[in-house]
PDB file of N, CA and C in Angstrom:
ATOM      1  N   MET A   1     -19.287 -42.279  66.786  1.00 73.00           N
ATOM      2  CA  MET A   1     -19.212 -40.905  65.476  1.00 73.00           C
ATOM      3  C   MET A   1     -19.826 -41.062  65.226  1.00 73.00           C
ATOM      4  N   VAL A   2     -20.176 -39.580  64.304  1.00 92.00           N
ATOM      5  CA  VAL A   2     -21.975 -40.235  63.436  1.00 92.00           C
ATOM      6  C   VAL A   2     -21.281 -39.388  62.442  1.00 92.00           C
ATOM      7  N   ILE A   3     -21.627 -39.280  61.817  1.00 97.00           N
ATOM      8  CA  ILE A   3     -21.645 -38.120  60.925  1.00 97.00           C
ATOM      9  C   ILE A   3     -22.798 -36.931  60.304  1.00 97.00           C
ATOM     10  N   LYS A   4     -22.270 -36.537  60.689  1.00 98.00           N
ATOM     11  CA  LYS A   4     -23.889 -35.271  60.497  1.00 98.00           C
ATOM     12  C   LYS A   4     -23.987 -34.136  59.240  1.00 98.00           C
ATOM     13  N   VAL A   5     -24.992 -33.923  58.898  1.00 98.00           N
ATOM     14  CA  VAL A   5     -24.505 -33.618  57.074  1.00 98.00           C
ATOM     15  C   VAL A   5     -25.827 -32.314  57.861  1.00 98.00           C
ATOM     16  N   TYR A   6     -24.823 -31.440  57.713  1.00 98.00           N
ATOM     17  CA  TYR A   6     -25.674 -29.520  57.340  1.00 98.00           C
ATOM     18  C   TYR A   6     -26.697 -29.532  56.171  1.00 98.00           C
ATOM     19  N   ILE A   7     -27.904 -29.620  56.227  1.00 98.00           N
ATOM     20  CA  ILE A   7     -28.449 -28.814  55.041  1.00 98.00           C
ATOM     21  C   ILE A   7     -29.121 -28.070  55.367  1.00 98.00           C
ATOM     22  N   ALA A   8     -29.562 -27.562  54.003  1.00 97.00           N
ATOM     23  CA  ALA A   8     -31.053 -26.467  53.793  1.00 97.00           C
ATOM     24  C   ALA A   8     -31.847 -27.137  52.847  1.00 97.00           C
ATOM     25  N   SER A   9     -33.112 -27.781  53.280  1.00 94.00           N
ATOM     26  CA  SER A   9     -34.265 -27.914  52.925  1.00 94.00           C
ATOM     27  C   SER A   9     -35.082 -27.045  51.985  1.00 94.00           C
ATOM     28  N   SER A  10     -35.131 -25.550  52.524  1.00 92.00           N
ATOM     29  CA  SER A  10     -35.770 -24.787  51.184  1.00 92.00           C
ATOM     30  C   SER A  10     -34.415 -24.129  50.584  1.00 92.00           C
ATOM     31  N   SER A  11     -33.971 -23.913  50.354  1.00 87.00           N
ATOM     32  CA  SER A  11     -32.218 -23.018  50.142  1.00 87.00           C
ATOM     33  C   SER A  11     -33.031 -22.854  48.306  1.00 87.00           C
ATOM     34  N   GLY A  12     -32.722 -21.447  47.968  1.00 89.00           N
ATOM     35  CA  GLY A  12     -32.653 -21.023  47.131  1.00 89.00           C
ATOM     36  C   GLY A  12     -31.892 -21.473  46.304  1.00 89.00           C
ATOM     37  N   SER A  13     -31.145 -21.125  46.115  1.00 93.00           N
ATOM     38  CA  SER A  13     -29.540 -21.999  45.462  1.00 93.00           C
ATOM     39  C   SER A  13     -30.090 -23.226  44.776  1.00 93.00           C
ATOM     40  N   THR A  14     -30.223 -23.133  43.465  1.00 96.00           N
ATOM     41  CA  THR A  14     -29.856 -24.384  43.133  1.00 96.00           C
ATOM     42  C   THR A  14     -28.380 -24.795  42.996  1.00 96.00           C
ATOM     43  N   ALA A  15     -27.654 -24.886  43.424  1.00 96.00           N
ATOM     44  CA  ALA A  15     -26.070 -25.428  43.037  1.00 96.00           C
ATOM     45  C   ALA A  15     -26.286 -25.766  44.684  1.00 96.00           C
ATOM     46  N   ILE A  16     -26.747 -25.734  45.280  1.00 96.00           N
ATOM     47  CA  ILE A  16     -26.891 -25.330  47.171  1.00 96.00           C
ATOM     48  C   ILE A  16     -27.405 -26.854  46.976  1.00 96.00           C
ATOM     49  N   LYS A  17     -28.233 -26.449  46.115  1.00 96.00           N
ATOM     50  CA  LYS A  17     -29.243 -28.082  46.911  1.00 96.00           C
ATOM     51  C   LYS A  17     -28.643 -28.828  45.647  1.00 96.00           C
ATOM     52  N   LYS A  18     -28.149 -29.441  44.745  1.00 97.00           N
ATOM     53  CA  LYS A  18     -27.278 -30.283  43.996  1.00 97.00           C
ATOM     54  C   LYS A  18     -26.435 -30.559  44.633  1.00 97.00           C
ATOM     55  N   GLN A  19     -24.875 -29.502  45.634  1.00 98.00           N
ATOM     56  CA  GLN A  19     -24.046 -30.092  45.921  1.00 98.00           C
ATOM     57  C   GLN A  19     -24.766 -31.056  47.351  1.00 98.00           C
ATOM     58  N   GLN A  20     -26.032 -29.945  47.902  1.00 98.00           N
ATOM     59  CA  GLN A  20     -26.014 -31.529  48.856  1.00 98.00           C
ATOM     60  C   GLN A  20     -27.268 -32.837  48.275  1.00 98.00           C
ATOM     61  N   GLN A  21     -27.722 -32.715  47.770  1.00 97.00           N
ATOM     62  CA  GLN A  21     -28.026 -34.020  46.768  1.00 97.00           C
ATOM     63  C   GLN A  21     -26.846 -34.387  46.502  1.00 97.00           C
ATOM     64  N   ASP A  22     -25.287 -34.238  45.780  1.00 97.00           N
ATOM     65  CA  ASP A  22     -24.529 -35.079  45.524  1.00 97.00           C
ATOM     66  C   ASP A  22     -23.942 -35.749  47.396  1.00 97.00           C
ATOM     67  N   VAL A  23     -23.599 -34.493  47.844  1.00 98.00           N
ATOM     68  CA  VAL A  23     -23.193 -35.423  49.631  1.00 98.00           C
ATOM     69  C   VAL A  23     -23.959 -35.953  49.859  1.00 98.00           C
ATOM     70  N   LEU A  24     -25.653 -36.333  49.731  1.00 98.00           N
ATOM     71  CA  LEU A  24     -25.937 -37.356  50.521  1.00 98.00           C
ATOM     72  C   LEU A  24     -26.276 -38.300  49.591  1.00 98.00           C
ATOM     73  N   GLY A  25     -26.616 -38.174  48.726  1.00 97.00           N
ATOM     74  CA  GLY A  25     -26.564 -39.668  47.550  1.00 97.00           C
ATOM     75  C   GLY A  25     -25.104 -40.521  47.693  1.00 97.00           C
ATOM     76  N   PHE A  26     -24.315 -40.104  47.491  1.00 97.00           N
ATOM     77  CA  PHE A  26     -23.435 -40.463  48.054  1.00 97.00           C
ATOM     78  C   PHE A  26     -23.073 -41.185  49.385  1.00 97.00           C
ATOM     79  N   LEU A  27     -23.699 -40.460  50.340  1.00 97.00           N
ATOM     80  CA  LEU A  27     -23.148 -41.106  51.166  1.00 97.00           C
ATOM     81  C   LEU A  27     -23.954 -42.473  51.928  1.00 97.00           C
ATOM     82  N   GLU A  28     -25.496 -42.755  51.063  1.00 97.00           N
ATOM     83  CA  GLU A  28     -26.586 -42.873  51.477  1.00 97.00           C
ATOM     84  C   GLU A  28     -26.063 -44.133  49.909  1.00 97.00           C
ATOM     85  N   ALA A  29     -25.445 -44.428  48.528  1.00 95.00           N
ATOM     86  CA  ALA A  29     -24.867 -45.037  47.809  1.00 95.00           C
ATOM     87  C   ALA A  29     -23.335 -46.552  48.767  1.00 95.00           C
ATOM     88  N   ASN A  30     -22.981 -45.303  49.025  1.00 93.00           N
ATOM     89  CA  ASN A  30     -22.083 -46.404  49.253  1.00 93.00           C
ATOM     90  C   ASN A  30     -22.538 -46.924  51.089  1.00 93.00           C
ATOM     91  N   LYS A  31     -23.320 -46.963  51.876  1.00 94.00           N
ATOM     92  CA  LYS A  31     -23.768 -47.109  52.852  1.00 94.00           C
ATOM     93  C   LYS A  31     -23.507 -47.160  54.451  1.00 94.00           C
ATOM     94  N   ILE A  32     -22.996 -45.282  54.720  1.00 95.00           N
ATOM     95  CA  ILE A  32     -22.526 -44.765  55.108  1.00 95.00           C
ATOM     96  C   ILE A  32     -23.746 -43.897  56.222  1.00 95.00           C
ATOM     97  N   GLU A  33     -22.979 -44.995  57.548  1.00 96.00           N
ATOM     98  CA  GLU A  33     -23.834 -43.907  58.598  1.00 96.00           C
ATOM     99  C   GLU A  33     -24.215 -42.400  58.508  1.00 96.00           C
ATOM    100  N   PHE A  34     -25.567 -41.576  58.829  1.00 97.00           N
ATOM    101  CA  PHE A  34     -24.675 -40.526  58.551  1.00 97.00           C
ATOM    102  C   PHE A  34     -26.426 -39.678  59.492  1.00 97.00           C
ATOM    103  N   GLU A  35     -26.106 -37.912  59.853  1.00 97.00           N
ATOM    104  CA  GLU A  35     -27.757 -37.491  60.448  1.00 97.00           C
ATOM    105  C   GLU A  35     -27.761 -36.815  59.388  1.00 97.00           C
ATOM    106  N   GLU A  36     -29.007 -36.364  59.049  1.00 97.00           N
ATOM    107  CA  GLU A  36     -29.064 -34.847  58.607  1.00 97.00           C
ATOM    108  C   GLU A  36     -30.291 -33.968  59.025  1.00 97.00           C
ATOM    109  N   LYS A  37     -29.141 -32.888  59.309  1.00 98.00           N
ATOM    110  CA  LYS A  37     -29.419 -31.862  60.012  1.00 98.00           C
ATOM    111  C   LYS A  37     -30.261 -30.869  59.226  1.00 98.00           C
ATOM    112  N   ASP A  38     -31.732 -29.882  58.989  1.00 98.00           N
ATOM    113  CA  ASP A  38     -31.614 -29.378  58.184  1.00 98.00           C
ATOM    114  C   ASP A  38     -31.658 -27.792  59.044  1.00 98.00           C
ATOM    115  N   ILE A  39     -30.786 -26.865  58.267  1.00 97.00           N
ATOM    116  CA  ILE A  39     -30.810 -25.730  59.281  1.00 97.00           C
ATOM    117  C   ILE A  39     -31.274 -24.585  58.931  1.00 97.00           C
ATOM    118  N   ALA A  40     -32.443 -25.120  57.943  1.00 96.00           N
ATOM    119  CA  ALA A  40     -33.946 -23.991  57.150  1.00 96.00           C
ATOM    120  C   ALA A  40     -34.759 -24.978  58.228  1.00 96.00           C
ATOM    121  N   ALA A  41     -35.366 -25.301  58.865  1.00 95.00           N
ATOM    122  CA  ALA A  41     -36.213 -26.031  59.796  1.00 95.00           C
ATOM    123  C   ALA A  41     -36.059 -26.009  61.261  1.00 95.00           C
ATOM    124  N   ASN A  42     -34.960 -25.998  61.581  1.00 97.00           N
ATOM    125  CA  ASN A  42     -34.211 -26.648  62.863  1.00 97.00           C
ATOM    126  C   ASN A  42     -33.480 -25.070  63.105  1.00 97.00           C
ATOM    127  N   GLU A  43     -34.086 -24.252  64.264  1.00 97.00           N
ATOM    128  CA  GLU A  43     -33.015 -23.237  64.189  1.00 97.00           C
ATOM    129  C   GLU A  43     -31.780 -23.550  65.596  1.00 97.00           C
ATOM    130  N   GLU A  44     -32.007 -23.978  65.925  1.00 98.00           N
ATOM    131  CA  GLU A  44     -31.056 -24.767  66.912  1.00 98.00           C
ATOM    132  C   GLU A  44     -29.738 -26.135  65.849  1.00 98.00           C
ATOM    133  N   ASN A  45     -30.458 -26.400  64.635  1.00 97.00           N
ATOM    134  CA  ASN A  45     -29.424 -26.643  64.022  1.00 97.00           C
ATOM    135  C   ASN A  45     -28.460 -25.270  63.120  1.00 97.00           C
ATOM    136  N   ARG A  46     -29.178 -24.619  62.764  1.00 96.00           N
ATOM    137  CA  ARG A  46     -28.396 -23.347  61.626  1.00 96.00           C
ATOM    138  C   ARG A  46     -27.451 -22.782  62.473  1.00 96.00           C
ATOM    139  N   LYS A  47     -28.394 -22.593  63.960  1.00 97.00           N
ATOM    140  CA  LYS A  47     -27.432 -22.213  65.068  1.00 97.00           C
ATOM    141  C   LYS A  47     -25.558 -22.282  65.518  1.00 97.00           C
ATOM    142  N   TRP A  48     -26.012 -23.992  65.337  1.00 97.00           N
ATOM    143  CA  TRP A  48     -24.905 -24.880  65.808  1.00 97.00           C
ATOM    144  C   TRP A  48     -24.177 -24.987  65.067  1.00 97.00           C
ATOM    145  N   MET A  49     -24.751 -24.855  63.707  1.00 97.00           N
ATOM    146  CA  MET A  49     -23.417 -24.519  62.468  1.00 97.00           C
ATOM    147  C   MET A  49     -22.842 -23.760  62.756  1.00 97.00           C
ATOM    148  N   ARG A  50     -23.262 -22.586  62.302  1.00 96.00           N
ATOM    149  CA  ARG A  50     -22.614 -21.402  62.086  1.00 96.00           C
ATOM    150  C   ARG A  50     -22.239 -21.666  63.695  1.00 96.00           C
ATOM    151  N   GLU A  51     -22.141 -21.712  64.179  1.00 96.00           N
ATOM    152  CA  GLU A  51     -21.026 -21.831  65.782  1.00 96.00           C
ATOM    153  C   GLU A  51     -19.889 -22.486  65.562  1.00 96.00           C
ATOM    154  N   ASN A  52     -20.008 -23.667  65.360  1.00 97.00           N
ATOM    155  CA  ASN A  52     -18.772 -24.952  64.891  1.00 97.00           C
ATOM    156  C   ASN A  52     -18.239 -24.983  63.615  1.00 97.00           C
ATOM    157  N   VAL A  53     -18.905 -23.865  63.034  1.00 97.00           N
ATOM    158  CA  VAL A  53     -17.688 -24.270  61.791  1.00 97.00           C
ATOM    159  C   VAL A  53     -16.157 -22.569  62.169  1.00 97.00           C
ATOM    160  N   PRO A  54     -15.205 -23.485  61.738  1.00 97.00           N
ATOM    161  CA  PRO A  54     -13.806 -22.897  62.298  1.00 97.00           C
ATOM    162  C   PRO A  54     -13.823 -21.345  62.050  1.00 97.00           C
ATOM    163  N   GLU A  55     -13.112 -20.361  62.309  1.00 94.00           N
ATOM    164  CA  GLU A  55     -13.164 -19.238  61.209  1.00 94.00           C
ATOM    165  C   GLU A  55     -12.469 -19.070  60.521  1.00 94.00           C
ATOM    166  N   ASP A  56     -11.103 -19.972  60.001  1.00 94.00           N
ATOM    167  CA  ASP A  56     -10.988 -19.987  59.147  1.00 94.00           C
ATOM    168  C   ASP A  56     -11.500 -20.953  58.115  1.00 94.00           C
ATOM    169  N   SER A  57     -12.837 -21.956  58.199  1.00 94.00           N
ATOM    170  CA  SER A  57     -12.997 -21.265  56.900  1.00 94.00           C
ATOM    171  C   SER A  57     -14.411 -21.616  56.787  1.00 94.00           C
ATOM    172  N   ARG A  58     -14.614 -20.099  57.363  1.00 92.00           N
ATOM    173  CA  ARG A  58     -15.805 -19.174  56.857  1.00 92.00           C
ATOM    174  C   ARG A  58     -15.631 -18.228  55.593  1.00 92.00           C
ATOM    175  N   PRO A  59     -16.855 -18.090  55.251  1.00 91.00           N
ATOM    176  CA  PRO A  59     -16.801 -17.011  53.885  1.00 91.00           C
ATOM    177  C   PRO A  59     -16.585 -15.737  54.602  1.00 91.00           C
ATOM    178  N   ALA A  60     -16.102 -14.678  53.942  1.00 90.00           N
ATOM    179  CA  ALA A  60     -15.368 -13.693  54.130  1.00 90.00           C
ATOM    180  C   ALA A  60     -15.959 -13.035  54.831  1.00 90.00           C
ATOM    181  N   SER A  61     -17.455 -12.806  54.246  1.00 91.00           N
ATOM    182  CA  SER A  61     -18.927 -12.446  54.583  1.00 91.00           C
ATOM    183  C   SER A  61     -19.961 -13.060  54.386  1.00 91.00           C
ATOM    184  N   GLY A  62     -20.421 -12.834  55.994  1.00 90.00           N
ATOM    185  CA  GLY A  62     -22.143 -14.271  55.734  1.00 90.00           C
ATOM    186  C   GLY A  62     -21.467 -14.889  56.503  1.00 90.00           C
ATOM    187  N   ASN A  63     -22.639 -16.029  56.716  1.00 91.00           N
ATOM    188  CA  ASN A  63     -22.758 -17.307  56.923  1.00 91.00           C
ATOM    189  C   ASN A  63     -21.992 -18.045  56.615  1.00 91.00           C
ATOM    190  N   PRO A  64     -21.542 -19.097  57.227  1.00 94.00           N
ATOM    191  CA  PRO A  64     -21.221 -20.515  56.568  1.00 94.00           C
ATOM    192  C   PRO A  64     -22.896 -21.275  55.495  1.00 94.00           C
ATOM    193  N   LEU A  65     -22.691 -21.959  54.257  1.00 95.00           N
ATOM    194  CA  LEU A  65     -23.430 -22.293  53.838  1.00 95.00           C
ATOM    195  C   LEU A  65     -23.807 -23.874  53.992  1.00 95.00           C
ATOM    196  N   PRO A  66     -24.711 -24.415  53.524  1.00 97.00           N
ATOM    197  CA  PRO A  66     -24.673 -25.990  53.676  1.00 97.00           C
ATOM    198  C   PRO A  66     -23.843 -26.312  51.902  1.00 97.00           C
ATOM    199  N   PRO A  67     -24.161 -27.629  51.706  1.00 98.00           N
ATOM    200  CA  PRO A  67     -23.591 -28.759  52.415  1.00 98.00           C
ATOM    201  C   PRO A  67     -22.208 -28.346  53.438  1.00 98.00           C
ATOM    202  N   ARG A  68     -22.532 -28.486  54.893  1.00 98.00           N
ATOM    203  CA  ARG A  68     -21.168 -29.129  56.288  1.00 98.00           C
ATOM    204  C   ARG A  68     -21.336 -30.309  56.852  1.00 98.00           C
ATOM    205  N   LEU A  69     -20.085 -30.334  56.810  1.00 98.00           N
ATOM    206  CA  LEU A  69     -19.971 -31.725  57.683  1.00 98.00           C
ATOM    207  C   LEU A  69     -19.862 -31.983  58.456  1.00 98.00           C
ATOM    208  N   PHE A  70     -20.052 -32.644  59.532  1.00 98.00           N
ATOM    209  CA  PHE A  70     -19.041 -33.334  60.548  1.00 98.00           C
ATOM    210  C   PHE A  70     -19.039 -34.466  61.220  1.00 98.00           C
ATOM    211  N   ASN A  71     -18.363 -34.100  61.568  1.00 98.00           N
ATOM    212  CA  ASN A  71     -17.855 -36.753  62.556  1.00 98.00           C
ATOM    213  C   ASN A  71     -18.149 -35.580  63.915  1.00 98.00           C
ATOM    214  N   ASP A  72     -19.109 -35.788  64.392  1.00 95.00           N
ATOM    215  CA  ASP A  72     -20.070 -35.735  65.882  1.00 95.00           C
ATOM    216  C   ASP A  72     -19.362 -34.177  66.562  1.00 95.00           C
ATOM    217  N   THR A  73     -18.759 -33.561  66.013  1.00 96.00           N
ATOM    218  CA  THR A  73     -18.650 -32.507  66.804  1.00 96.00           C
ATOM    219  C   THR A  73     -17.887 -31.490  65.883  1.00 96.00           C
ATOM    220  N   ARG A  74     -16.431 -32.424  65.474  1.00 97.00           N
ATOM    221  CA  ARG A  74     -15.280 -32.065  64.240  1.00 97.00           C
ATOM    222  C   ARG A  74     -16.135 -31.208  63.354  1.00 97.00           C
ATOM    223  N   TYR A  75     -15.112 -30.793  63.054  1.00 98.00           N
ATOM    224  CA  TYR A  75     -15.592 -30.279  62.348  1.00 98.00           C
ATOM    225  C   TYR A  75     -14.595 -30.550  60.776  1.00 98.00           C
ATOM    226  N   LEU A  76     -15.979 -30.774  59.593  1.00 98.00           N
ATOM    227  CA  LEU A  76     -14.967 -31.936  58.520  1.00 98.00           C
ATOM    228  C   LEU A  76     -14.129 -31.147  57.503  1.00 98.00           C
ATOM    229  N   GLY A  77     -15.850 -30.020  56.963  1.00 98.00           N
ATOM    230  CA  GLY A  77     -15.435 -29.575  55.712  1.00 98.00           C
ATOM    231  C   GLY A  77     -16.823 -29.094  54.785  1.00 98.00           C
ATOM    232  N   ASP A  78     -16.617 -28.418  53.818  1.00 97.00           N
ATOM    233  CA  ASP A  78     -17.784 -28.148  53.066  1.00 97.00           C
ATOM    234  C   ASP A  78     -17.816 -29.259  52.153  1.00 97.00           C
ATOM    235  N   TYR A  79     -18.293 -28.993  51.004  1.00 98.00           N
ATOM    236  CA  TYR A  79     -18.951 -29.791  50.125  1.00 98.00           C
ATOM    237  C   TYR A  79     -17.237 -29.442  49.392  1.00 98.00           C
ATOM    238  N   GLU A  80     -16.582 -28.838  48.674  1.00 97.00           N
ATOM    239  CA  GLU A  80     -15.120 -28.582  48.340  1.00 97.00           C
ATOM    240  C   GLU A  80     -14.537 -28.715  47.989  1.00 97.00           C
ATOM    241  N   ALA A  81     -14.456 -29.332  50.253  1.00 97.00           N
ATOM    242  CA  ALA A  81     -14.070 -30.694  50.581  1.00 97.00           C
ATOM    243  C   ALA A  81     -13.831 -31.900  50.273  1.00 97.00           C
ATOM    244  N   PHE A  82     -15.280 -31.851  50.523  1.00 98.00           N
ATOM    245  CA  PHE A  82     -15.961 -33.648  50.866  1.00 98.00           C
ATOM    246  C   PHE A  82     -15.760 -33.870  48.768  1.00 98.00           C
ATOM    247  N   PHE A  83     -16.154 -32.906  48.102  1.00 97.00           N
ATOM    248  CA  PHE A  83     -15.718 -33.369  46.521  1.00 97.00           C
ATOM    249  C   PHE A  83     -14.139 -33.638  46.539  1.00 97.00           C
ATOM    250  N   GLU A  84     -12.751 -33.012  47.101  1.00 97.00           N
ATOM    251  CA  GLU A  84     -11.678 -33.566  46.954  1.00 97.00           C
ATOM    252  C   GLU A  84     -11.422 -34.800  47.071  1.00 97.00           C
ATOM    253  N   ALA A  85     -12.054 -35.445  48.495  1.00 97.00           N
ATOM    254  CA  ALA A  85     -12.006 -36.337  48.853  1.00 97.00           C
ATOM    255  C   ALA A  85     -11.951 -37.396  48.011  1.00 97.00           C
ATOM    256  N   ARG A  86     -13.452 -37.246  47.311  1.00 95.00           N
ATOM    257  CA  ARG A  86     -14.375 -37.688  46.658  1.00 95.00           C
ATOM    258  C   ARG A  86     -13.085 -38.238  45.344  1.00 95.00           C
ATOM    259  N   GLU A  87     -12.760 -36.996  44.662  1.00 95.00           N
ATOM    260  CA  GLU A  87     -11.761 -37.185  43.797  1.00 95.00           C
ATOM    261  C   GLU A  87     -10.569 -38.449  43.994  1.00 95.00           C
ATOM    262  N   ASN A  88      -9.522 -38.635  45.152  1.00 93.00           N
ATOM    263  CA  ASN A  88      -9.316 -38.284  45.279  1.00 93.00           C
ATOM    264  C   ASN A  88      -9.208 -39.579  45.554  1.00 93.00           C
ATOM    265  N   ASN A  89     -10.431 -40.329  45.938  1.00 91.00           N
ATOM    266  CA  ASN A  89     -10.442 -41.786  46.850  1.00 91.00           C
ATOM    267  C   ASN A  89     -10.194 -41.888  48.397  1.00 91.00           C
ATOM    268  N   ALA A  90     -10.803 -40.508  48.905  1.00 94.00           N
ATOM    269  CA  ALA A  90      -9.879 -40.281  50.071  1.00 94.00           C
ATOM    270  C   ALA A  90     -11.259 -39.938  50.821  1.00 94.00           C
ATOM    271  N   VAL A  91     -12.864 -40.684  50.495  1.00 95.00           N
ATOM    272  CA  VAL A  91     -13.446 -40.088  51.167  1.00 95.00           C
ATOM    273  C   VAL A  91     -13.634 -40.535  52.935  1.00 95.00           C
ATOM    274  N   TYR A  92     -13.369 -41.881  52.951  1.00 95.00           N
ATOM    275  CA  TYR A  92     -13.060 -42.474  54.502  1.00 95.00           C
ATOM    276  C   TYR A  92     -12.868 -41.570  54.748  1.00 95.00           C
ATOM    277  N   ALA A  93     -11.190 -41.314  55.057  1.00 95.00           N
ATOM    278  CA  ALA A  93     -10.769 -40.768  55.330  1.00 95.00           C
ATOM    279  C   ALA A  93     -10.520 -39.228  55.925  1.00 95.00           C
ATOM    280  N   PHE A  94     -11.302 -38.359  54.516  1.00 97.00           N
ATOM    281  CA  PHE A  94     -11.923 -38.184  54.360  1.00 97.00           C
ATOM    282  C   PHE A  94     -13.357 -37.525  55.901  1.00 97.00           C
ATOM    283  N   LEU A  95     -13.871 -37.873  56.633  1.00 97.00           N
ATOM    284  CA  LEU A  95     -15.440 -38.730  57.164  1.00 97.00           C
ATOM    285  C   LEU A  95     -14.317 -39.030  58.957  1.00 97.00           C
ATOM    286  N   GLY A  96     -12.979 -39.209  58.746  1.00 96.00           N
ATOM    287  CA  GLY A  96     -12.584 -39.288  59.775  1.00 96.00           C
ATOM    288  C   GLY A  96     -12.205 -41.453  60.456  1.00 96.00           C
ATOM    289  N   LEU A  97     -13.374 -41.784  59.171  1.00 95.00           N
ATOM    290  CA  LEU A  97     -13.893 -43.242  58.771  1.00 95.00           C
ATOM    291  C   LEU A  97     -12.529 -44.535  59.043  1.00 95.00           C
ATOM    292  N   THR A  98     -13.382 -46.323  58.648  1.00 92.00           N
ATOM    293  CA  THR A  98     -12.066 -47.136  58.095  1.00 92.00           C
ATOM    294  C   THR A  98     -12.297 -47.496  56.305  1.00 92.00           C
ATOM    295  N   ALA A  99     -12.365 -46.726  55.674  1.00 90.00           N
ATOM    296  CA  ALA A  99     -12.426 -47.324  54.857  1.00 90.00           C
ATOM    297  C   ALA A  99     -12.853 -49.376  54.876  1.00 90.00           C
ATOM    298  N   PRO A 100     -13.986 -49.746  54.579  1.00 90.00           N
ATOM    299  CA  PRO A 100     -14.085 -50.763  53.965  1.00 90.00           C
ATOM    300  C   PRO A 100     -13.599 -51.704  53.702  1.00 90.00           C
ATOM    301  N   PRO A 101     -13.245 -53.147  53.669  1.00 89.00           N
ATOM    302  CA  PRO A 101     -12.454 -53.918  52.299  1.00 89.00           C
ATOM    303  C   PRO A 101     -13.127 -54.381  51.805  1.00 89.00           C
ATOM    304  N   GLY A 102     -12.033 -54.398  50.074  1.00 86.00           N
ATOM    305  CA  GLY A 102     -13.087 -54.169  49.124  1.00 86.00           C
ATOM    306  C   GLY A 102     -12.778 -52.679  48.154  1.00 86.00           C
ATOM    307  N   SER A 103     -13.010 -51.559  49.099  1.00 85.00           N
ATOM    308  CA  SER A 103     -13.682 -50.693  48.425  1.00 85.00           C
ATOM    309  C   SER A 103     -12.002 -49.610  47.532  1.00 85.00           C
ATOM    310  N   LYS A 104     -12.404 -49.261  47.042  1.00 85.00           N
ATOM    311  CA  LYS A 104     -11.002 -48.312  46.114  1.00 85.00           C
ATOM    312  C   LYS A 104     -10.318 -47.377  47.336  1.00 85.00           C
ATOM    313  N   GLU A 105     -11.099 -46.645  47.800  1.00 88.00           N
ATOM    314  CA  GLU A 105      -9.934 -46.803  49.195  1.00 88.00           C
ATOM    315  C   GLU A 105      -9.140 -47.129  50.112  1.00 88.00           C
ATOM    316  N   ALA A 106      -9.930 -48.426  50.114  1.00 86.00           N
ATOM    317  CA  ALA A 106      -9.296 -49.346  51.176  1.00 86.00           C
ATOM    318  C   ALA A 106      -8.087 -49.449  50.437  1.00 86.00           C
ATOM    319  N   GLU A 107      -8.135 -50.359  48.934  1.00 87.00           N
ATOM    320  CA  GLU A 107      -7.008 -50.831  48.668  1.00 87.00           C
ATOM    321  C   GLU A 107      -5.529 -50.141  48.114  1.00 87.00           C
ATOM    322  N   ALA A 108      -6.280 -48.583  47.689  1.00 83.00           N
ATOM    323  CA  ALA A 108      -5.434 -47.731  47.732  1.00 83.00           C
ATOM    324  C   ALA A 108      -3.830 -47.395  48.856  1.00 83.00           C
ATOM    325  N   LEU A 109      -4.760 -47.464  50.613  1.00 82.00           N
ATOM    326  CA  LEU A 109      -4.057 -47.384  51.453  1.00 82.00           C
ATOM    327  C   LEU A 109      -3.278 -48.843  51.182  1.00 82.00           C
ATOM    328  N   ALA A 110      -3.888 -49.962  51.050  1.00 83.00           N
ATOM    329  CA  ALA A 110      -2.790 -51.404  51.229  1.00 83.00           C
ATOM    330  C   ALA A 110      -2.110 -51.374  50.383  1.00 83.00           C
ATOM    331  N   LYS A 111      -2.102 -50.499  49.236  1.00 84.00           N
ATOM    332  CA  LYS A 111      -1.315 -50.390  47.993  1.00 84.00           C
ATOM    333  C   LYS A 111       0.411 -48.995  48.397  1.00 84.00           C
ATOM    334  N   GLN A 112      -0.113 -48.477  49.603  1.00 84.00           N
ATOM    335  CA  GLN A 112       0.561 -47.637  50.859  1.00 84.00           C
ATOM    336  C   GLN A 112       1.536 -47.938  51.421  1.00 84.00           C
ATOM    337  N   GLN A 113       1.275 -48.875  52.284  1.00 83.00           N
ATOM    338  CA  GLN A 113       1.550 -49.587  52.580  1.00 83.00           C
ATOM    339  C   GLN A 113       2.423 -50.573  52.998  1.00 83.00           C
ATOM    340  N   ALA A 114       1.658 -50.754  51.608  1.00 78.00           N
ATOM    341  CA  ALA A 114       3.345 -52.010  50.694  1.00 78.00           C
ATOM    342  C   ALA A 114       4.862 -52.089  50.690  1.00 78.00           C
TER     343      ALA A 114
END
């Protein structure tokens, strides 16, 4: 299972740049392996991302904007979904990964199961 983060290296939007940095920084800080897929520099990446974002997760008009997260080919969500998972200490569950022992998320799961 590979976490894939679709980003745009040359986005004119400061909000998108900030969101991308936020996601990538969190993954790096928590040593979560991921692949960065640049839709600005690679047409195949752009095409694949647009085709694989589910209809109900697309904007009303225009194309889906990065950052978008996938676990292999399974769509996980956009920045808002990632941010909400992070706020709820549920990022590993959001990503489809097992929370490492000692993490806030693993401790919260242990309390729920006790």
